[in-house]
Coordinates of C-alpha atoms in Angstrom, one line a residue:
X265 CA 13.6 6.5 -21.6
X266 CA 15.7 10.3 -21.2
X267 CA 17.1 10.4 -17.7
X268 CA 15.2 13.2 -15.4
X269 CA 17.9 15.8 -14.8
X270 CA 16.7 15.6 -11.0
X271 CA 17.7 14.8 -7.7
X272 CA 15.2 12.3 -6.5
X273 CA 16.0 9.0 -6.4
X274 CA 14.6 6.0 -9.0
X275 CA 12.1 5.3 -6.7
X276 CA 11.1 8.5 -5.6
X277 CA 10.6 8.3 -9.6
X278 CA 8.7 5.6 -9.4
X279 CA 6.6 6.4 -6.9
X280 CA 5.5 9.5 -8.2
X281 CA 4.7 7.1 -11.6
X282 CA 7.2 9.3 -13.8
X283 CA 7.8 6.8 -16.1
X284 CA 10.2 9.0 -19.5
X285 CA 8.4 8.7 -23.0
X286 CA 11.4 8.7 -25.2
X287 CA 11.1 11.6 -27.8
X288 CA 10.4 9.7 -30.9
X289 CA 6.8 8.7 -29.7
X290 CA 5.7 11.9 -28.3
X291 CA 6.9 13.4 -31.6
X292 CA 4.6 11.0 -33.0
X293 CA 1.7 11.0 -31.2
X294 CA 1.8 15.1 -31.3
X295 CA 1.8 14.9 -35.2
X296 CA -1.4 12.7 -35.1
X297 CA -3.0 14.6 -32.8
X298 CA -2.2 18.7 -34.1
X299 CA -3.7 18.4 -37.2
X300 CA -4.2 22.6 -37.3
X301 CA -2.2 25.9 -36.6
X302 CA -5.6 26.7 -34.9
X303 CA -5.9 23.8 -32.8
X304 CA -6.1 24.0 -28.7
X305 CA -4.0 21.6 -26.9
X306 CA -3.5 19.8 -23.4
X307 CA -1.3 18.0 -21.8
X308 CA -3.0 17.0 -18.8
X309 CA 0.5 15.3 -16.8
X310 CA 4.2 17.2 -17.9
X311 CA 6.7 15.3 -16.7
X312 CA 9.7 16.9 -17.7
X313 CA 8.4 18.6 -20.9
X314 CA 9.0 15.5 -23.2
X315 CA 5.5 16.0 -25.1
X316 CA 4.7 19.4 -24.5
X317 CA 8.4 20.1 -25.8
X318 CA 7.1 17.7 -28.8
X319 CA 3.6 19.4 -29.5
X320 CA 5.5 22.7 -29.1
X321 CA 7.6 22.0 -32.4
X322 CA 4.7 20.5 -34.2
X323 CA 2.8 23.7 -33.8
X324 CA 6.3 25.7 -35.1
X325 CA 5.8 23.0 -38.2
X326 CA 2.3 24.7 -38.7
X327 CA 2.7 28.2 -38.1
X328 CA 5.0 31.0 -37.3
X329 CA 4.3 32.9 -34.1
X330 CA 4.9 30.7 -31.7
X331 CA 1.7 29.0 -29.8
X332 CA -0.2 31.5 -28.8
X333 CA -1.7 30.6 -25.9
X334 CA -3.3 27.8 -27.7
X335 CA -1.1 25.0 -25.8
X336 CA -1.3 24.1 -22.0
X337 CA 0.2 22.0 -19.5
X338 CA -0.7 20.5 -16.0
X339 CA 2.2 19.6 -13.6
X340 CA 1.9 18.7 -10.3
X341 CA 5.5 19.2 -9.2
X342 CA 6.3 22.6 -9.3
X343 CA 10.2 20.6 -10.2
X344 CA 8.7 19.6 -13.2
X345 CA 7.0 22.0 -14.2
X346 CA 8.9 24.4 -14.9
X347 CA 10.8 21.7 -16.8
X348 CA 7.8 22.0 -18.6
X349 CA 7.7 25.6 -18.9
X350 CA 11.6 25.9 -20.1
X351 CA 10.6 22.9 -23.2
X352 CA 7.6 25.8 -24.6
X353 CA 8.4 29.0 -24.7
X354 CA 4.5 30.6 -24.0
X355 CA 2.5 27.5 -23.4
X356 CA 0.4 28.1 -20.2
X357 CA 1.7 26.0 -17.2
X358 CA -1.1 24.9 -14.5
X359 CA 0.8 23.9 -11.4
X360 CA -2.1 21.8 -9.6
X361 CA -3.6 18.5 -9.2
X362 CA -4.5 17.3 -12.8
X363 CA -8.2 17.3 -10.9
X364 CA -8.8 19.9 -9.6
X365 CA -9.3 21.5 -13.1
X366 CA -12.3 21.2 -15.3
X367 CA -12.9 22.9 -18.8
X368 CA -14.4 26.4 -17.3
X369 CA -10.8 27.0 -15.7
X370 CA -9.5 26.4 -18.9
X371 CA -11.8 28.9 -20.9
X372 CA -13.5 25.7 -22.8
X373 CA -12.8 22.5 -24.4
X374 CA -9.4 21.8 -25.8
X375 CA -9.2 19.7 -30.1
X376 CA -6.3 17.3 -27.9
X377 CA -5.5 16.2 -25.2
X378 CA -1.7 14.1 -25.8
X379 CA 0.9 12.6 -22.8
X380 CA 2.2 10.0 -20.6
X381 CA -0.5 9.9 -17.0
X382 CA 1.3 9.0 -14.1
X383 CA 1.6 5.5 -13.3
X384 CA 0.9 4.3 -10.0
X385 CA -0.7 1.2 -8.9
X386 CA -3.8 1.6 -7.1
X387 CA -2.0 0.8 -3.4
X388 CA 0.0 3.7 -4.2
X389 CA -2.8 6.1 -5.1
X390 CA -4.8 7.0 -2.1
X391 CA -5.4 10.3 -0.4
X392 CA -7.3 12.9 -2.0
X393 CA -5.9 12.2 -5.5
X394 CA -7.5 9.4 -5.5
X395 CA -10.9 10.5 -4.0
X396 CA -10.8 13.3 -6.3
X397 CA -9.8 11.8 -9.2
X398 CA -12.7 8.8 -8.7
X399 CA -15.1 12.0 -8.2
X400 CA -14.0 13.0 -11.5
X401 CA -14.7 9.8 -13.5
X402 CA -17.8 9.5 -12.0
X403 CA -18.7 12.3 -13.5
X404 CA -18.2 11.0 -17.1
X405 CA -20.4 7.7 -15.8
X406 CA -17.6 5.6 -15.4
X407 CA -17.4 4.2 -11.9
X408 CA -13.4 3.4 -11.2
X409 CA -12.5 0.3 -9.4
X410 CA -10.7 0.6 -5.8
X411 CA -7.7 -1.7 -7.6
X412 CA -7.9 0.9 -10.5
X413 CA -4.1 2.6 -10.8
X414 CA -4.2 6.1 -11.7
X415 CA -3.7 6.3 -15.6
X416 CA -6.9 4.7 -16.0
X417 CA -8.8 8.1 -14.1
X418 CA -6.4 10.3 -16.0
X419 CA -8.3 8.7 -19.5
X420 CA -11.1 9.7 -18.4
X421 CA -11.1 13.4 -17.3
X422 CA -8.8 14.0 -20.3
X423 CA -11.7 13.4 -22.2
X424 CA -13.6 15.7 -20.2
X425 CA -12.1 18.4 -22.1
X426 CA -11.7 17.5 -25.4
X427 CA -14.4 18.9 -27.9
X428 CA -17.1 16.3 -30.2
X429 CA -14.3 16.2 -32.3
X430 CA -11.1 16.3 -30.2
X431 CA -8.8 13.9 -30.0
X432 CA -6.3 11.8 -27.6
X433 CA -3.0 10.4 -28.1
X434 CA -1.7 8.7 -24.8
X435 CA 0.4 6.4 -23.7
X436 CA -0.7 4.1 -21.2
X437 CA 0.4 0.4 -19.4
X438 CA -0.9 -2.1 -22.0
X439 CA -2.9 -3.0 -18.8
X440 CA -6.1 -1.2 -20.6
X441 CA -6.2 -4.5 -22.9
X442 CA -6.3 -6.7 -19.8
X443 CA -7.2 -5.9 -16.8
X444 CA -10.5 -6.6 -15.0
X445 CA -10.1 -2.8 -13.8
X446 CA -9.6 -1.9 -17.3
X447 CA -13.1 -2.9 -18.2
X448 CA -14.7 0.2 -17.2
X449 CA -12.4 2.8 -19.5
X450 CA -12.3 0.3 -22.5
X451 CA -16.4 0.0 -22.6
X452 CA -16.0 4.0 -22.1
X453 CA -13.5 4.9 -24.9
X454 CA -15.8 2.4 -27.4
X455 CA -18.7 4.9 -25.8
X456 CA -16.9 8.3 -26.8
X457 CA -15.5 7.6 -29.9
X458 CA -15.7 6.3 -32.6
X459 CA -11.9 5.4 -33.7
X460 CA -9.8 3.8 -31.0
X461 CA -6.6 2.3 -32.6
X462 CA -4.2 0.8 -29.8
X463 CA -0.4 0.8 -31.1
X464 CA 1.6 -2.5 -29.6
X465 CA 5.1 -2.7 -29.1
X466 CA 7.1 -5.9 -29.6
X467 CA 9.5 -5.2 -27.8
X468 CA 9.4 -3.1 -24.6
X469 CA 8.5 0.9 -24.6
X470 CA 9.7 1.1 -21.2
X471 CA 12.8 -1.5 -20.7
X472 CA 14.5 -0.2 -17.5
X473 CA 11.0 0.5 -15.8
X474 CA 9.7 -2.9 -17.1
X475 CA 6.4 -1.7 -18.0
X476 CA 4.7 -2.9 -20.9
X477 CA 2.6 -0.1 -22.8
X478 CA 0.7 0.7 -25.6
X479 CA -0.3 3.3 -27.7
X480 CA -3.6 5.1 -27.3
X481 CA -5.3 7.1 -30.0
X482 CA -8.8 7.6 -30.2
X483 CA -10.7 10.2 -32.2
X484 CA -14.0 10.5 -33.9
X485 CA -12.0 10.9 -37.3
X486 CA -14.3 7.9 -38.3
X487 CA -16.7 4.9 -36.8
X488 CA -14.4 1.7 -37.2
X489 CA -14.5 0.8 -34.0
X490 CA -11.5 -0.9 -32.2
X491 CA -8.5 -1.5 -34.0
X492 CA -4.8 -2.9 -32.3
X493 CA -2.2 -2.6 -34.5
X494 CA 1.6 -3.7 -34.0
X495 CA 4.9 -2.7 -34.6
X496 CA 7.9 -3.5 -34.1
X497 CA 9.0 -0.9 -32.0
X498 CA 9.2 3.1 -31.9
X499 CA 11.0 3.8 -35.1
X500 CA 8.6 1.6 -37.4
X501 CA 5.0 3.8 -36.2
X502 CA 5.8 5.9 -39.3
X503 CA 5.1 3.3 -41.1
X504 CA 1.3 2.4 -40.0
X505 CA 0.0 4.8 -42.3
X506 CA -1.7 6.5 -39.1
X507 CA -1.0 10.0 -40.0
X508 CA -3.2 12.2 -41.6
X509 CA -1.7 13.2 -44.6
X510 CA -3.1 16.8 -44.7
X511 CA -5.0 18.9 -42.2
X512 CA -8.2 18.2 -42.1
X513 CA -8.7 14.4 -40.5
X514 CA -8.1 11.6 -42.4
X515 CA -10.7 9.1 -42.7
X516 CA -11.0 5.0 -43.2
X517 CA -9.1 2.1 -41.2
X518 CA -5.2 2.5 -40.7
X519 CA -3.0 -0.3 -42.2
X520 CA -3.5 -3.0 -39.7
X521 CA -5.4 -5.1 -37.7
X522 CA -9.0 -3.4 -38.2
X523 CA -11.5 -5.4 -36.3
X524 CA -14.6 -2.4 -35.6
X525 CA -15.8 -4.6 -32.4
X526 CA -15.0 -5.2 -28.8
X527 CA -13.6 -8.6 -27.7
X528 CA -16.0 -11.3 -27.3
X529 CA -14.0 -11.5 -22.9
X530 CA -14.8 -7.5 -23.2
X531 CA -10.8 -7.5 -23.3
X532 CA -8.8 -6.3 -26.2
X533 CA -5.6 -8.9 -25.5
X534 CA -7.0 -10.7 -28.6
X535 CA -6.8 -8.1 -31.3
X536 CA -3.0 -7.9 -31.1
X537 CA -3.7 -10.7 -33.6
X538 CA -7.6 -10.3 -35.4
X539 CA -6.8 -13.7 -36.7
X540 CA -6.6 -14.6 -33.2
X541 CA -9.3 -12.4 -32.4
X542 CA -11.5 -14.0 -34.5
X543 CA -10.7 -17.5 -34.3
X544 CA -11.1 -16.5 -29.9
X545 CA -14.3 -15.6 -30.9
X546 CA -15.5 -18.1 -32.7
X547 CA -14.5 -20.6 -29.6
X548 CA -15.8 -18.5 -27.1
X549 CA -19.6 -18.1 -29.5
X550 CA -19.4 -22.1 -30.1
X551 CA -21.3 -23.0 -27.1
X552 CA -18.4 -25.8 -27.2
X553 CA -16.9 -24.9 -24.7
X554 CA -17.0 -23.9 -20.7
X555 CA -15.2 -21.3 -18.5
X556 CA -13.0 -23.3 -15.2
X557 CA -15.1 -21.3 -13.1
X558 CA -18.4 -23.0 -14.5
X559 CA -16.7 -26.5 -12.8
X560 CA -14.1 -25.0 -10.2
X561 CA -13.8 -22.4 -7.7
X562 CA -10.2 -20.4 -7.5
X563 CA -9.4 -19.0 -4.6
X564 CA -5.8 -17.6 -3.9
X565 CA -3.7 -19.5 -1.3
X566 CA -3.0 -18.1 2.3
X567 CA -0.9 -14.8 3.3
X568 CA 1.4 -15.5 6.0
X569 CA 2.9 -12.4 6.5
X570 CA 6.6 -13.7 6.6
X571 CA 7.2 -16.7 4.8
X572 CA 11.0 -16.4 6.3
X573 CA 8.9 -17.6 8.9
X574 CA 6.5 -19.4 8.5
X575 CA 6.8 -21.8 5.7
X576 CA 10.2 -24.2 6.1
X577 CA 11.8 -26.8 4.6
X578 CA 11.3 -30.3 5.6
X579 CA 15.3 -30.0 7.1
X580 CA 14.7 -26.7 8.6
X581 CA 11.6 -28.3 11.0
X582 CA 13.5 -31.2 12.2
X583 CA 16.6 -28.7 13.2
X584 CA 13.7 -27.5 15.1
X585 CA 12.0 -30.3 16.6
X586 CA 8.9 -29.3 15.6
X587 CA 6.4 -31.8 16.2
X588 CA 4.2 -32.8 12.7
X589 CA 1.3 -32.2 14.5
X590 CA 1.9 -27.8 14.4
X591 CA 3.2 -28.6 10.2
X592 CA 1.3 -28.7 7.3
X593 CA 2.2 -29.7 3.8
X594 CA 2.6 -26.7 1.6
X595 CA 3.6 -25.6 -1.9
X596 CA 5.4 -22.2 -1.7
X597 CA 6.8 -21.6 -5.2
X598 CA 5.4 -22.6 -8.7
X599 CA 8.8 -23.2 -9.2
X600 CA 8.8 -26.2 -6.9
X601 CA 6.1 -28.3 -8.8
X602 CA 7.9 -30.0 -11.9
X603 CA 5.0 -32.6 -13.4
X604 CA 1.0 -32.6 -13.0
X605 CA 1.1 -33.8 -9.7
X606 CA 2.5 -32.7 -6.3
X607 CA 5.9 -35.2 -5.1
X608 CA 5.9 -35.3 -1.6
X609 CA 9.5 -34.1 -2.5
X610 CA 8.8 -30.6 -3.7
X611 CA 6.9 -30.0 -0.6
X612 CA 7.7 -27.7 2.3
X613 CA 5.7 -27.1 5.6
X614 CA 3.8 -24.8 6.7
X615 CA 4.7 -23.6 10.5
X616 CA 0.2 -23.3 11.9
X617 CA -0.2 -24.7 15.9
X618 CA -3.7 -24.9 16.4
X619 CA -2.5 -25.3 20.1
X620 CA 1.0 -25.4 22.2
X621 CA 0.2 -27.7 24.5
X622 CA 0.6 -30.9 24.1
X623 CA 3.7 -32.9 22.3
X624 CA 6.7 -30.7 21.3
X625 CA 5.0 -27.6 23.3
X626 CA 8.8 -26.7 24.1
X627 CA 9.9 -26.4 20.3
X628 CA 6.6 -25.3 19.3
X629 CA 7.6 -22.4 22.4
X630 CA 10.6 -22.0 21.3
X631 CA 10.0 -20.6 17.8
X632 CA 7.1 -19.0 18.2
X633 CA 9.9 -16.7 20.7
X634 CA 12.5 -16.8 17.9
X635 CA 9.7 -14.9 15.5
X636 CA 8.7 -12.1 18.1
X637 CA 12.6 -11.5 18.1
X638 CA 12.8 -11.6 14.8
X639 CA 9.6 -8.8 14.3
X640 CA 7.2 -11.6 12.9
X641 CA 4.4 -10.8 15.5
X642 CA 4.9 -7.2 15.0
X643 CA 4.2 -7.5 10.7
X644 CA 1.1 -6.2 9.4
X645 CA -0.9 -9.2 8.4
X646 CA 0.4 -11.2 12.1
X647 CA -0.7 -8.6 14.6
X648 CA -3.8 -8.4 13.0
X649 CA -4.5 -12.2 13.5
X650 CA -5.2 -13.5 16.9
X651 CA -3.2 -15.5 17.4
X652 CA -0.3 -14.0 15.2
X653 CA 0.9 -17.2 14.6
X654 CA -2.8 -19.0 13.8
X655 CA -2.0 -18.3 9.4
X656 CA -5.9 -18.1 8.5
X657 CA -6.1 -21.7 5.7
X658 CA -9.1 -22.1 3.3
X659 CA -11.8 -23.9 3.8
X660 CA -11.2 -27.3 2.3
X661 CA -8.0 -28.8 0.6
X662 CA -8.0 -27.8 -2.9
X663 CA -8.0 -30.6 -5.7
X664 CA -5.4 -28.8 -7.4
X665 CA -3.1 -26.0 -8.3
X666 CA -2.4 -23.2 -10.7
X667 CA 0.5 -20.8 -10.8
X668 CA -0.5 -17.3 -10.1
X669 CA 2.3 -15.9 -12.8
X670 CA 4.3 -17.8 -15.0
X671 CA 6.5 -17.4 -18.2
X672 CA 4.8 -20.0 -20.3
X673 CA 1.2 -21.1 -20.7
X674 CA 0.1 -22.2 -16.9
X675 CA -1.1 -25.7 -15.9
X676 CA -2.8 -27.4 -13.3
X677 CA -1.6 -29.4 -10.7
X678 CA -3.4 -32.2 -8.7
X679 CA -3.0 -32.2 -5.0
X680 CA -3.6 -36.0 -3.7
X681 CA -1.1 -34.9 -1.1
X682 CA -3.5 -32.4 0.9
X683 CA -1.7 -29.8 0.8
X684 CA -2.2 -26.2 1.6
X685 CA -0.3 -23.4 -0.4
X686 CA 0.9 -20.0 -0.7
X687 CA -0.4 -17.1 -2.2
X688 CA 1.7 -17.7 -5.1
X689 CA -0.8 -20.7 -6.2
X690 CA -4.3 -21.1 -6.2
X691 CA -5.9 -23.4 -5.2
X692 CA -8.0 -25.1 -7.7
X693 CA -11.6 -27.4 -6.0
X694 CA -14.0 -28.6 -8.0
X695 CA -17.9 -28.0 -7.9
X696 CA -18.9 -31.4 -9.7
X697 CA -18.1 -35.1 -8.2
X698 CA -18.7 -36.2 -11.9
X699 CA -14.9 -35.0 -13.0
X700 CA -11.9 -36.8 -11.8
X701 CA -8.9 -33.7 -10.8
X702 CA -6.4 -35.9 -13.2
X703 CA -9.0 -35.4 -16.6
X704 CA -9.4 -31.5 -15.1
X705 CA -5.7 -31.4 -14.7
X706 CA -4.7 -33.4 -18.5
X707 CA -7.0 -30.2 -20.2
X708 CA -4.7 -27.8 -18.7
X709 CA -2.0 -29.1 -21.3
X710 CA -4.7 -28.9 -24.5
X711 CA -3.2 -25.9 -26.5
X712 CA -7.2 -24.3 -26.2
X713 CA -6.4 -23.4 -22.5
X714 CA -3.0 -21.9 -23.3
X715 CA -4.8 -19.4 -25.7
X716 CA -7.6 -18.7 -23.6
X717 CA -4.6 -18.3 -20.6
X718 CA -2.8 -15.5 -22.9
X719 CA -6.5 -13.8 -23.6
X720 CA -8.1 -13.8 -20.3
X721 CA -4.9 -13.2 -18.5
X722 CA -2.7 -10.2 -17.8
X723 CA 1.1 -9.7 -19.3
X724 CA 3.8 -7.8 -17.6
X725 CA 6.7 -6.2 -18.7
X726 CA 8.8 -8.7 -17.9
X727 CA 6.8 -11.0 -20.3
X728 CA 5.1 -12.6 -16.7
X729 CA 1.4 -14.2 -17.4
X730 CA -0.4 -13.2 -14.3
X731 CA -3.7 -14.9 -13.7
X732 CA -6.1 -13.1 -11.1
X733 CA -8.7 -15.7 -9.5
X734 CA -11.6 -14.1 -11.6
X735 CA -9.3 -14.4 -14.9
X736 CA -8.6 -17.9 -13.8
X737 CA -12.3 -18.8 -13.6
X738 CA -13.0 -17.1 -17.3
X739 CA -10.3 -20.2 -18.5
X740 CA -11.4 -22.4 -21.2
X741 CA -12.1 -26.1 -21.3
X742 CA -13.8 -28.8 -23.3
X743 CA -16.6 -29.9 -21.7
X744 CA -15.8 -34.2 -21.8
X745 CA -17.8 -37.0 -21.9
X746 CA -16.9 -40.1 -19.7
X747 CA -15.1 -41.6 -22.9
X748 CA -12.7 -38.7 -23.0
X749 CA -12.6 -38.5 -19.5
X750 CA -11.5 -42.4 -18.8
X751 CA -8.7 -41.3 -22.1
X752 CA -7.3 -38.7 -20.1
X753 CA -7.0 -41.1 -17.1
X754 CA -5.4 -43.8 -18.8
X755 CA -3.0 -41.4 -20.2
X756 CA -2.4 -38.9 -16.8
X757 CA 1.0 -40.9 -15.6
X758 CA 1.9 -40.5 -19.1
X759 CA 1.2 -36.4 -19.4
X760 CA 3.3 -36.3 -15.9
X761 CA 6.3 -37.9 -16.8
X762 CA 6.1 -36.5 -20.2
X763 CA 5.9 -33.0 -18.6
X764 CA 8.3 -33.6 -15.6
X765 CA 11.0 -34.2 -18.5
X766 CA 10.7 -31.3 -20.4
X767 CA 8.2 -32.5 -23.3
X768 CA 5.3 -30.7 -22.6
X769 CA 4.3 -30.0 -26.1
X770 CA 4.5 -33.7 -26.8
X771 CA 2.4 -34.3 -23.5
X772 CA -0.2 -31.1 -25.4
X773 CA -0.6 -33.3 -28.7
X774 CA -1.3 -36.1 -27.2
X775 CA -4.4 -34.6 -25.2
X776 CA -5.6 -32.1 -28.2
X777 CA -6.0 -35.8 -30.0
X778 CA -8.3 -36.7 -27.1
X779 CA -10.4 -33.8 -27.5
X780 CA -10.6 -33.6 -30.7
X781 CA -9.0 -30.0 -31.2
X782 CA -6.9 -28.7 -33.6
X783 CA -3.4 -28.3 -31.5
X784 CA -1.3 -26.9 -34.6
X785 CA -3.6 -24.0 -34.9
X786 CA -4.8 -23.3 -31.6
X787 CA -1.4 -23.5 -30.1
X788 CA -0.3 -21.5 -33.9
X789 CA -2.7 -18.9 -32.0
X790 CA -1.3 -18.6 -28.6
X791 CA 2.3 -18.2 -29.9
X792 CA 1.5 -14.9 -31.8
X793 CA -0.1 -13.6 -28.1
X794 CA 3.2 -15.2 -26.2
X795 CA 5.6 -13.2 -28.8
X796 CA 3.6 -10.1 -27.8
X797 CA 3.7 -10.5 -24.2
X798 CA 7.3 -11.5 -24.3
X799 CA 8.7 -8.9 -26.2
X800 CA 10.3 -10.5 -29.0
X801 CA 9.4 -12.4 -32.0
X802 CA 9.6 -15.8 -33.0
X803 CA 8.4 -17.0 -29.9
X804 CA 6.6 -20.5 -28.8
X805 CA 4.6 -21.0 -26.0
X806 CA 6.2 -24.0 -23.8
X807 CA 3.2 -26.7 -24.2

């Protein structure tokens, strides 16, 4: 990532979503998108000029005499706009919001739109920018969720500037592949373009930013549909066979994995490997499996507003002489749970007095006063509660817990101690009396569950797998009979012991034997997606 020549701090750069593209990536995308000296090219978010400079050089390769007004850039930040202009003499640079422009403002459509849209998460993407970007997306028939990050609206609006045979070449976060909010963008791309190629990297493209990125190459060059191609790094881009060998568009499938259809889950994660995509599509379409949401509700844990104050160790609660009536057994972090069942030694305490008066009143009042002095009562969540110290809880205790984020395959953990959990750990509540919680937890050791988690969850740059509640409810489970349930219950203590001692793979194999699942095939498929998520080859799911 080039170092921007600016006085901005790293936090300021991150706030406006400026992750600078490696020049080799920009050059590759410009060579793919710009096919002729007569092309007209748009860069909707110039940044420091890496893309517009690459486009300028591409035009230089195709013709003499400069860009002749055929290269157009847009950049909201004036300093960055000036830098972009210096990278491409003769280019037209608009120092405005991209969402204030339409094709009419640029004198008509363009042949190619290229670039690296700003990546600002939904909580930072607000105000006029969000409202205008949402309106522009709606003009294209795309209704974006309020959870959408900035890049989503850039993709849709940039497409509106393209001629019918125009090409889109963008660097995007890998959220395109798997997030719920990106489903509207995925569907839009497959409607608009006959060919949608995703290039996924085995390593991180932006290591300093910990943003997992992919390349989007969308066109009507052919009608092969969705294809996902994996490369080791940006240096391997020219080995993909994607670049046209002549000015005219090259037709036909590129070298790599070709599918020509959307994922059965409407996600593109599995298409990192076409073999995995076909395997998972077969599992989903077989009708032999159910979703976790068919048998259970997955809900977020409590949001205290200050775990440092509200969540205490047993020792801390004892030192303050807080009465048991003001404390609830609590699971705070996934790392505290080592097996398949919550142990008393793994618990912390949630400070939540239902009433101040009663046994231990003086200790409760003293701790509340400490909270006020520490400013806890004025924090965002507490100050909107009445009283400020009453942390909202789910209506009933969960039957099991599921980590919100994990580095390897997530697992369920039984809640036999009546604990509550923080929002780092989801609560899983069974919707049927037919299933025993121990059997359901054992199912989460299966290779099927591990593969499903990789497909249905979302990956982040540091290799972490994140499961929102709705994503967790989509995880696949076998529909077990009574005999299999009895076997899993009988095995539960042994499975718990294996997991606690670091032998989860052995436990997983034992479960798949009961379920009559092909453990080796399922875990090998999960390993492929894990290797992509963690950005290295040879990774193996920790089962």
